[in-house]
Amino acid sequence: MKVLVIEDTVTSAALICRMLGGMGLETMHRRDGEGGIEAFRQSRPDLVMLDVVMPGMDGFEVARRIRQLESDGEWTPIIFLSARTQDEDIERGIAVGGDDYLVKPVSEAVLKAKVWAMQRIAHMRASLVALTRKLDEANRELTRLSAFDGLTGIANRRTFDATLSREWRRGARSGASIALMVVDVDCFKQFNDAYGHQVGDECLKAVARALAGNTRRPVDLVARYGGEEFAVVLPETDAQGAAIVAESMRRAVEALAITHRHSTAARVVTVSVGIAVTSPERSDDGGFATLVARADEALYRAKRDGRNRWHLAAAPELATVR
């Protein structure tokens, strides 16, 4: 432990340094406030013993400036040394950033007790800071995990709902359109029954990667919607742009060439895609529910038409913005 002693009286400083040295502590001595502040800045001691009455800058001002040098979360114990015993001096010392107040001449027993107490507080505080950091890291990780699907690693339903709601409001403000795609793995129940759930899980992971790999902008979102269904949010996208993305995703999944002998669409895993596009209205905050319903209807149409294809829900009111 390193202790900075700021004391203008040489004999008093020598006595305090000797007592601290007897406790196995490393000491530094400065005789004035400016020198003490500079020593603190350069050496960052573990404890400061600070005389109140000094020529030029008094101890109260030194303590205040030391506290200004500390960064957020940093704390160095400061013990004042003074022959003054008035209540207002003690109160002021604590108010400017001191942690304890010793009356001179200081006895060795009292000094040892005070230093040990500060050491215990410092150790407990360090443990608390470390624990707080761990909790912060854990909370950040929980927040991250709560936003992603545990199996596929892409965004989950919660993130999809929040993103669609946010982009709907943004579109209502800007007047831009928004496209939504609902993607379903064709004949996935038959795939699971034939190849097992573990292989089914690997299939969903591969499909998720293929879908996510075919988004074009950071604002585009691919999420697991539930089971073998995925959802894609494309802000500021018109029908033509959404159709291009849907076809790109359909081809990417087909190109995975995952064998599926029980599919009615192909001999490999494929997806069907329903697309709906609209221009959000300011007066209709919940209108995205209708958008989801229209995308679902388009998906069912794609499946009825033979799967492994996309279908665009009619939206005659749309203007092209992309």
mmCIF file of C-alpha atoms in Angstrom:
data_model
loop_
_atom_site.group_PDB
_atom_site.id
_atom_site.type_symbol
_atom_site.label_atom_id
_atom_site.label_comp_id
_atom_site.label_asym_id
_atom_site.label_seq_id
_atom_site.Cartn_x
_atom_site.Cartn_y
_atom_site.Cartn_z
ATOM 1 C CA MET A 1 0.000 0.000 0.000
ATOM 2 C CA LYS A 2 1.374 3.415 -0.991
ATOM 3 C CA VAL A 3 0.613 6.433 1.219
ATOM 4 C CA LEU A 4 1.035 10.074 0.240
ATOM 5 C CA VAL A 5 1.692 12.326 3.244
ATOM 6 C CA ILE A 6 1.096 16.042 2.560
ATOM 7 C CA GLU A 7 2.372 17.893 5.631
ATOM 8 C CA ASP A 8 4.386 21.110 5.814
ATOM 9 C CA THR A 9 5.865 20.420 9.267
ATOM 10 C CA VAL A 10 8.946 18.271 8.764
ATOM 11 C CA THR A 11 8.992 16.703 12.232
ATOM 12 C CA SER A 12 5.301 15.800 12.114
ATOM 13 C CA ALA A 13 5.675 14.342 8.621
ATOM 14 C CA ALA A 14 8.726 12.334 9.662
ATOM 15 C CA LEU A 15 6.850 10.879 12.641
ATOM 16 C CA ILE A 16 3.840 9.890 10.555
ATOM 17 C CA CYS A 17 6.013 8.375 7.831
ATOM 18 C CA ARG A 18 7.948 6.393 10.451
ATOM 19 C CA MET A 19 4.724 5.000 11.934
ATOM 20 C CA LEU A 20 3.387 4.118 8.513
ATOM 21 C CA GLY A 21 6.686 2.511 7.568
ATOM 22 C CA GLY A 22 6.458 0.416 10.700
ATOM 23 C CA MET A 23 3.191 -0.940 9.333
ATOM 24 C CA GLY A 24 4.990 -2.061 6.175
ATOM 25 C CA LEU A 25 3.575 0.763 4.051
ATOM 26 C CA GLU A 26 5.422 2.727 1.373
ATOM 27 C CA THR A 27 5.327 6.494 1.963
ATOM 28 C CA MET A 28 5.826 9.670 -0.074
ATOM 29 C CA HIS A 29 6.092 13.104 1.507
ATOM 30 C CA ARG A 30 5.219 16.502 0.056
ATOM 31 C CA ARG A 31 5.344 19.776 1.980
ATOM 32 C CA ASP A 32 2.711 21.830 0.174
ATOM 33 C CA GLY A 33 -0.595 21.506 -1.630
ATOM 34 C CA GLU A 34 0.689 21.976 -5.172
ATOM 35 C CA GLY A 35 3.406 19.377 -4.673
ATOM 36 C CA GLY A 36 0.916 16.992 -3.094
ATOM 37 C CA ILE A 37 -1.550 17.323 -5.988
ATOM 38 C CA GLU A 38 1.201 16.706 -8.526
ATOM 39 C CA ALA A 39 2.428 13.658 -6.589
ATOM 40 C CA PHE A 40 -1.119 12.322 -6.512
ATOM 41 C CA ARG A 41 -1.511 12.863 -10.252
ATOM 42 C CA GLN A 42 1.712 11.018 -11.062
ATOM 43 C CA SER A 43 1.762 8.231 -8.455
ATOM 44 C CA ARG A 44 -1.912 7.510 -7.666
ATOM 45 C CA PRO A 45 -1.340 6.493 -4.033
ATOM 46 C CA ASP A 46 -3.675 4.140 -2.158
ATOM 47 C CA LEU A 47 -4.128 6.562 0.756
ATOM 48 C CA VAL A 48 -3.611 10.296 1.349
ATOM 49 C CA MET A 49 -2.715 11.749 4.766
ATOM 50 C CA LEU A 50 -3.404 15.472 4.460
ATOM 51 C CA ASP A 51 -2.597 18.362 6.784
ATOM 52 C CA VAL A 52 -5.328 21.006 6.986
ATOM 53 C CA VAL A 53 -3.213 24.092 7.727
ATOM 54 C CA MET A 54 -0.463 24.673 5.170
ATOM 55 C CA PRO A 55 1.017 27.766 3.556
ATOM 56 C CA GLY A 56 -0.679 28.785 0.324
ATOM 57 C CA MET A 57 -3.291 26.162 -0.486
ATOM 58 C CA ASP A 58 -4.950 24.629 2.584
ATOM 59 C CA GLY A 59 -5.797 20.950 2.945
ATOM 60 C CA PHE A 60 -9.486 21.452 2.198
ATOM 61 C CA GLU A 61 -8.701 22.834 -1.264
ATOM 62 C CA VAL A 62 -6.137 20.090 -1.873
ATOM 63 C CA ALA A 63 -8.761 17.419 -1.081
ATOM 64 C CA ARG A 64 -11.268 19.051 -3.395
ATOM 65 C CA ARG A 65 -8.763 19.089 -6.277
ATOM 66 C CA ILE A 66 -7.725 15.491 -5.652
ATOM 67 C CA ARG A 67 -11.350 14.419 -5.970
ATOM 68 C CA GLN A 68 -11.547 16.261 -9.280
ATOM 69 C CA LEU A 69 -8.581 14.242 -10.569
ATOM 70 C CA GLU A 70 -10.300 10.929 -9.867
ATOM 71 C CA SER A 71 -12.180 9.302 -12.719
ATOM 72 C CA ASP A 72 -15.649 7.816 -12.409
ATOM 73 C CA GLY A 73 -15.617 4.855 -10.043
ATOM 74 C CA GLU A 74 -12.176 5.748 -8.641
ATOM 75 C CA TRP A 75 -11.759 6.474 -4.931
ATOM 76 C CA THR A 76 -8.693 7.179 -2.805
ATOM 77 C CA PRO A 77 -9.160 7.408 0.991
ATOM 78 C CA ILE A 78 -8.211 10.821 2.410
ATOM 79 C CA ILE A 79 -7.478 11.258 6.129
ATOM 80 C CA PHE A 80 -7.116 14.831 7.374
ATOM 81 C CA LEU A 81 -4.505 15.735 9.978
ATOM 82 C CA SER A 82 -5.064 18.845 12.088
ATOM 83 C CA ALA A 83 -4.720 20.379 15.511
ATOM 84 C CA ARG A 84 -8.141 21.968 14.997
ATOM 85 C CA THR A 85 -10.930 20.250 16.865
ATOM 86 C CA GLN A 86 -13.919 22.484 16.065
ATOM 87 C CA ASP A 87 -16.978 20.688 14.722
ATOM 88 C CA GLU A 88 -17.170 22.952 11.684
ATOM 89 C CA ASP A 89 -13.600 22.020 10.643
ATOM 90 C CA ILE A 90 -14.408 18.321 10.800
ATOM 91 C CA GLU A 91 -17.680 18.879 8.940
ATOM 92 C CA ARG A 92 -15.951 20.884 6.227
ATOM 93 C CA GLY A 93 -13.228 18.272 5.846
ATOM 94 C CA ILE A 94 -15.773 15.545 5.155
ATOM 95 C CA ALA A 95 -17.791 17.842 2.871
ATOM 96 C CA VAL A 96 -14.854 18.561 0.529
ATOM 97 C CA GLY A 97 -14.049 14.876 0.079
ATOM 98 C CA GLY A 98 -12.239 13.674 3.188
ATOM 99 C CA ASP A 99 -13.022 10.299 4.702
ATOM 100 C CA ASP A 100 -11.684 10.732 8.242
ATOM 101 C CA TYR A 101 -10.216 13.390 10.503
ATOM 102 C CA LEU A 102 -7.355 12.856 12.966
ATOM 103 C CA VAL A 103 -6.349 15.392 15.586
ATOM 104 C CA LYS A 104 -2.621 16.052 15.987
ATOM 105 C CA PRO A 105 -0.506 14.886 17.656
ATOM 106 C CA VAL A 106 -1.572 11.503 16.315
ATOM 107 C CA SER A 107 -0.978 8.414 18.426
ATOM 108 C CA GLU A 108 0.455 5.369 16.691
ATOM 109 C CA ALA A 109 -2.382 3.131 17.851
ATOM 110 C CA VAL A 110 -5.050 5.476 16.500
ATOM 111 C CA LEU A 111 -3.182 5.930 13.228
ATOM 112 C CA LYS A 112 -2.885 2.172 12.745
ATOM 113 C CA ALA A 113 -6.591 1.684 13.473
ATOM 114 C CA LYS A 114 -7.610 4.382 11.005
ATOM 115 C CA VAL A 115 -5.323 3.070 8.252
ATOM 116 C CA TRP A 116 -6.519 -0.498 8.738
ATOM 117 C CA ALA A 117 -10.118 0.696 8.617
ATOM 118 C CA MET A 118 -9.477 2.512 5.348
ATOM 119 C CA GLN A 119 -7.764 -0.579 3.938
ATOM 120 C CA ARG A 120 -10.794 -2.700 4.759
ATOM 121 C CA ILE A 121 -13.123 -0.152 3.181
ATOM 122 C CA ALA A 122 -10.928 0.042 0.084
ATOM 123 C CA HIS A 123 -10.853 -3.749 -0.258
ATOM 124 C CA MET A 124 -14.605 -4.044 0.199
ATOM 125 C CA ARG A 125 -15.172 -1.275 -2.302
ATOM 126 C CA ALA A 126 -12.848 -2.920 -4.825
ATOM 127 C CA SER A 127 -14.751 -6.183 -4.407
ATOM 128 C CA LEU A 128 -18.049 -4.353 -4.843
ATOM 129 C CA VAL A 129 -16.807 -2.583 -7.973
ATOM 130 C CA ALA A 130 -15.611 -5.899 -9.435
ATOM 131 C CA LEU A 131 -18.944 -7.526 -8.626
ATOM 132 C CA THR A 132 -20.839 -4.607 -10.144
ATOM 133 C CA ARG A 133 -18.816 -4.908 -13.339
ATOM 134 C CA LYS A 134 -19.565 -8.620 -13.519
ATOM 135 C CA LEU A 135 -23.261 -7.927 -13.000
ATOM 136 C CA ASP A 136 -23.179 -5.255 -15.715
ATOM 137 C CA GLU A 137 -21.524 -7.713 -18.095
ATOM 138 C CA ALA A 138 -24.090 -10.371 -17.195
ATOM 139 C CA ASN A 139 -26.942 -7.921 -17.752
ATOM 140 C CA ARG A 140 -25.545 -6.911 -21.122
ATOM 141 C CA GLU A 141 -25.248 -10.556 -22.080
ATOM 142 C CA LEU A 142 -28.815 -11.241 -20.943
ATOM 143 C CA THR A 143 -30.018 -8.276 -22.973
ATOM 144 C CA ARG A 144 -28.151 -9.588 -25.990
ATOM 145 C CA LEU A 145 -29.500 -13.108 -25.529
ATOM 146 C CA SER A 146 -33.045 -11.829 -25.064
ATOM 147 C CA ALA A 147 -32.852 -10.297 -28.551
ATOM 148 C CA PHE A 148 -31.745 -13.432 -30.405
ATOM 149 C CA ASP A 149 -33.159 -16.852 -31.089
ATOM 150 C CA GLY A 150 -31.326 -19.519 -29.126
ATOM 151 C CA LEU A 151 -31.275 -22.069 -31.941
ATOM 152 C CA THR A 152 -30.534 -20.085 -35.093
ATOM 153 C CA GLY A 153 -28.681 -17.099 -33.638
ATOM 154 C CA ILE A 154 -30.729 -14.581 -35.610
ATOM 155 C CA ALA A 155 -33.219 -12.105 -34.135
ATOM 156 C CA ASN A 156 -36.125 -13.598 -32.204
ATOM 157 C CA ARG A 157 -39.851 -12.849 -32.227
ATOM 158 C CA ARG A 158 -39.495 -10.195 -29.549
ATOM 159 C CA THR A 159 -36.917 -8.292 -31.595
ATOM 160 C CA PHE A 160 -39.055 -8.690 -34.713
ATOM 161 C CA ASP A 161 -42.092 -7.181 -32.987
ATOM 162 C CA ALA A 162 -40.065 -4.247 -31.647
ATOM 163 C CA THR A 163 -38.363 -3.637 -34.999
ATOM 164 C CA LEU A 164 -41.561 -3.742 -37.022
ATOM 165 C CA SER A 165 -43.252 -1.359 -34.590
ATOM 166 C CA ARG A 166 -40.308 1.041 -34.719
ATOM 167 C CA GLU A 167 -39.994 0.955 -38.498
ATOM 168 C CA TRP A 168 -43.747 1.415 -38.857
ATOM 169 C CA ARG A 169 -43.601 4.635 -36.850
ATOM 170 C CA ARG A 170 -40.543 5.798 -38.772
ATOM 171 C CA GLY A 171 -42.274 5.101 -42.062
ATOM 172 C CA ALA A 172 -45.331 7.020 -40.922
ATOM 173 C CA ARG A 173 -43.130 10.042 -40.234
ATOM 174 C CA SER A 174 -41.124 9.842 -43.453
ATOM 175 C CA GLY A 175 -43.830 8.652 -45.815
ATOM 176 C CA ALA A 176 -41.677 5.702 -46.961
ATOM 177 C CA SER A 177 -43.114 2.258 -47.577
ATOM 178 C CA ILE A 178 -42.214 -0.871 -45.642
ATOM 179 C CA ALA A 179 -42.099 -4.471 -46.848
ATOM 180 C CA LEU A 180 -42.678 -7.569 -44.751
ATOM 181 C CA MET A 181 -41.949 -11.144 -45.771
ATOM 182 C CA VAL A 182 -43.061 -14.294 -43.965
ATOM 183 C CA VAL A 183 -40.926 -17.283 -44.911
ATOM 184 C CA ASP A 184 -41.868 -20.901 -44.202
ATOM 185 C CA VAL A 185 -39.758 -24.033 -44.722
ATOM 186 C CA ASP A 186 -41.734 -26.278 -47.033
ATOM 187 C CA CYS A 187 -42.922 -29.640 -45.655
ATOM 188 C CA PHE A 188 -40.800 -29.239 -42.539
ATOM 189 C CA LYS A 189 -42.900 -31.634 -40.447
ATOM 190 C CA GLN A 190 -42.192 -34.381 -42.924
ATOM 191 C CA PHE A 191 -38.492 -33.460 -42.833
ATOM 192 C CA ASN A 192 -38.423 -33.738 -39.033
ATOM 193 C CA ASP A 193 -40.329 -37.013 -39.060
ATOM 194 C CA ALA A 194 -38.002 -38.523 -41.658
ATOM 195 C CA TYR A 195 -34.617 -37.278 -40.480
ATOM 196 C CA GLY A 196 -35.106 -36.492 -36.800
ATOM 197 C CA HIS A 197 -35.280 -33.319 -34.756
ATOM 198 C CA GLN A 198 -31.514 -32.880 -34.469
ATOM 199 C CA VAL A 199 -31.150 -32.820 -38.241
ATOM 200 C CA GLY A 200 -34.203 -30.562 -38.344
ATOM 201 C CA ASP A 201 -32.495 -28.107 -36.039
ATOM 202 C CA GLU A 202 -29.405 -28.060 -38.246
ATOM 203 C CA CYS A 203 -31.650 -27.453 -41.228
ATOM 204 C CA LEU A 204 -33.266 -24.435 -39.562
ATOM 205 C CA LYS A 205 -29.837 -23.033 -38.721
ATOM 206 C CA ALA A 206 -28.718 -23.358 -42.333
ATOM 207 C CA VAL A 207 -31.905 -21.754 -43.635
ATOM 208 C CA ALA A 208 -31.537 -18.878 -41.171
ATOM 209 C CA ARG A 209 -27.978 -18.235 -42.367
ATOM 210 C CA ALA A 210 -29.079 -18.303 -45.993
ATOM 211 C CA LEU A 211 -31.890 -15.835 -45.368
ATOM 212 C CA ALA A 212 -29.741 -13.474 -43.279
ATOM 213 C CA GLY A 213 -26.959 -13.639 -45.878
ATOM 214 C CA ASN A 214 -29.281 -12.244 -48.519
ATOM 215 C CA THR A 215 -30.290 -9.017 -46.826
ATOM 216 C CA ARG A 216 -28.763 -5.956 -48.414
ATOM 217 C CA ARG A 217 -28.686 -3.265 -45.742
ATOM 218 C CA PRO A 218 -27.998 -3.040 -41.998
ATOM 219 C CA VAL A 219 -31.588 -1.880 -41.388
ATOM 220 C CA ASP A 220 -33.037 -5.077 -42.908
ATOM 221 C CA LEU A 221 -33.989 -7.656 -40.296
ATOM 222 C CA VAL A 222 -34.354 -11.431 -40.516
ATOM 223 C CA ALA A 223 -35.972 -13.022 -37.468
ATOM 224 C CA ARG A 224 -37.199 -16.412 -36.419
ATOM 225 C CA TYR A 225 -40.956 -15.966 -36.272
ATOM 226 C CA GLY A 226 -41.759 -19.316 -34.709
ATOM 227 C CA GLY A 227 -41.106 -22.981 -35.435
ATOM 228 C CA GLU A 228 -40.019 -23.243 -39.068
ATOM 229 C CA GLU A 229 -41.248 -19.735 -39.920
ATOM 230 C CA PHE A 230 -39.087 -16.675 -40.397
ATOM 231 C CA ALA A 231 -39.957 -13.013 -40.900
ATOM 232 C CA VAL A 232 -38.066 -10.337 -42.829
ATOM 233 C CA VAL A 233 -38.545 -6.591 -42.303
ATOM 234 C CA LEU A 234 -37.395 -4.359 -45.166
ATOM 235 C CA PRO A 235 -37.783 -0.647 -44.382
ATOM 236 C CA GLU A 236 -38.099 1.846 -47.245
ATOM 237 C CA THR A 237 -38.707 -0.944 -49.736
ATOM 238 C CA ASP A 238 -41.318 -1.157 -52.481
ATOM 239 C CA ALA A 239 -42.933 -4.247 -53.988
ATOM 240 C CA GLN A 240 -40.319 -4.647 -56.700
ATOM 241 C CA GLY A 241 -37.431 -4.443 -54.239
ATOM 242 C CA ALA A 242 -39.099 -6.921 -51.866
ATOM 243 C CA ALA A 243 -39.700 -9.376 -54.706
ATOM 244 C CA ILE A 244 -36.021 -9.253 -55.666
ATOM 245 C CA VAL A 245 -34.971 -10.012 -52.075
ATOM 246 C CA ALA A 246 -37.549 -12.813 -51.774
ATOM 247 C CA GLU A 247 -36.335 -14.514 -54.936
ATOM 248 C CA SER A 248 -32.731 -14.168 -53.811
ATOM 249 C CA MET A 249 -33.576 -15.833 -50.499
ATOM 250 C CA ARG A 250 -35.605 -18.587 -52.150
ATOM 251 C CA ARG A 251 -32.719 -19.437 -54.455
ATOM 252 C CA ALA A 252 -30.187 -19.323 -51.619
ATOM 253 C CA VAL A 253 -32.134 -21.889 -49.583
ATOM 254 C CA GLU A 254 -32.642 -24.147 -52.598
ATOM 255 C CA ALA A 255 -28.915 -23.890 -53.330
ATOM 256 C CA LEU A 256 -28.135 -25.366 -49.900
ATOM 257 C CA ALA A 257 -29.171 -28.678 -51.502
ATOM 258 C CA ILE A 258 -30.333 -30.198 -48.208
ATOM 259 C CA THR A 259 -31.898 -33.514 -49.166
ATOM 260 C CA HIS A 260 -35.649 -33.732 -48.542
ATOM 261 C CA ARG A 261 -37.124 -36.788 -50.231
ATOM 262 C CA HIS A 262 -40.536 -36.214 -48.655
ATOM 263 C CA SER A 263 -41.088 -32.692 -49.989
ATOM 264 C CA THR A 264 -43.866 -32.097 -52.478
ATOM 265 C CA ALA A 265 -42.033 -29.040 -53.835
ATOM 266 C CA ALA A 266 -38.594 -30.469 -54.670
ATOM 267 C CA ARG A 267 -36.126 -33.134 -53.597
ATOM 268 C CA VAL A 268 -34.302 -30.591 -51.428
ATOM 269 C CA VAL A 269 -35.344 -28.205 -48.668
ATOM 270 C CA THR A 270 -37.105 -25.140 -50.039
ATOM 271 C CA VAL A 271 -39.062 -22.174 -48.690
ATOM 272 C CA SER A 272 -42.256 -20.381 -49.576
ATOM 273 C CA VAL A 273 -42.470 -16.626 -49.097
ATOM 274 C CA GLY A 274 -45.390 -14.292 -48.572
ATOM 275 C CA ILE A 275 -44.776 -10.596 -49.226
ATOM 276 C CA ALA A 276 -46.823 -7.585 -48.171
ATOM 277 C CA VAL A 277 -45.916 -3.944 -48.706
ATOM 278 C CA THR A 278 -47.618 -0.812 -47.440
ATOM 279 C CA SER A 279 -47.135 2.842 -46.609
ATOM 280 C CA PRO A 280 -47.713 3.328 -42.846
ATOM 281 C CA GLU A 281 -50.240 5.927 -41.756
ATOM 282 C CA ARG A 282 -49.620 8.246 -38.814
ATOM 283 C CA SER A 283 -53.143 7.657 -37.504
ATOM 284 C CA ASP A 284 -52.804 3.856 -37.508
ATOM 285 C CA ASP A 285 -50.171 2.839 -34.935
ATOM 286 C CA GLY A 286 -51.345 -0.779 -34.926
ATOM 287 C CA GLY A 287 -51.603 -1.073 -38.691
ATOM 288 C CA PHE A 288 -48.605 -3.376 -38.888
ATOM 289 C CA ALA A 289 -50.860 -6.172 -37.604
ATOM 290 C CA THR A 290 -52.756 -5.905 -40.884
ATOM 291 C CA LEU A 291 -49.442 -5.986 -42.747
ATOM 292 C CA VAL A 292 -48.519 -9.236 -40.982
ATOM 293 C CA ALA A 293 -51.932 -10.738 -41.808
ATOM 294 C CA ARG A 294 -51.526 -9.827 -45.480
ATOM 295 C CA ALA A 295 -48.040 -11.369 -45.574
ATOM 296 C CA ASP A 296 -49.454 -14.546 -43.993
ATOM 297 C CA GLU A 297 -52.214 -14.701 -46.605
ATOM 298 C CA ALA A 298 -49.620 -14.284 -49.361
ATOM 299 C CA LEU A 299 -47.581 -17.125 -47.833
ATOM 300 C CA TYR A 300 -50.585 -19.456 -47.874
ATOM 301 C CA ARG A 301 -51.161 -18.515 -51.510
ATOM 302 C CA ALA A 302 -47.557 -19.414 -52.363
ATOM 303 C CA LYS A 303 -48.011 -22.783 -50.694
ATOM 304 C CA ARG A 304 -51.293 -23.453 -52.466
ATOM 305 C CA ASP A 305 -49.635 -22.646 -55.774
ATOM 306 C CA GLY A 306 -47.042 -25.392 -55.238
ATOM 307 C CA ARG A 307 -44.464 -24.104 -52.697
ATOM 308 C CA ASN A 308 -40.849 -23.122 -53.401
ATOM 309 C CA ARG A 309 -42.008 -19.711 -54.610
ATOM 310 C CA TRP A 310 -43.004 -16.283 -53.393
ATOM 311 C CA HIS A 311 -46.295 -14.474 -53.662
ATOM 312 C CA LEU A 312 -46.876 -10.734 -53.366
ATOM 313 C CA ALA A 313 -50.061 -9.526 -51.697
ATOM 314 C CA ALA A 314 -51.917 -6.981 -53.810
ATOM 315 C CA ALA A 315 -51.204 -3.405 -52.731
ATOM 316 C CA PRO A 316 -52.595 -1.020 -55.362
ATOM 317 C CA GLU A 317 -52.166 2.002 -53.117
ATOM 318 C CA LEU A 318 -48.356 1.746 -53.116
ATOM 319 C CA ALA A 319 -45.984 4.181 -54.764
ATOM 320 C CA THR A 320 -42.511 3.026 -55.709
ATOM 321 C CA VAL A 321 -39.881 4.514 -53.382
ATOM 322 C CA ARG A 322 -36.857 2.348 -54.027
#
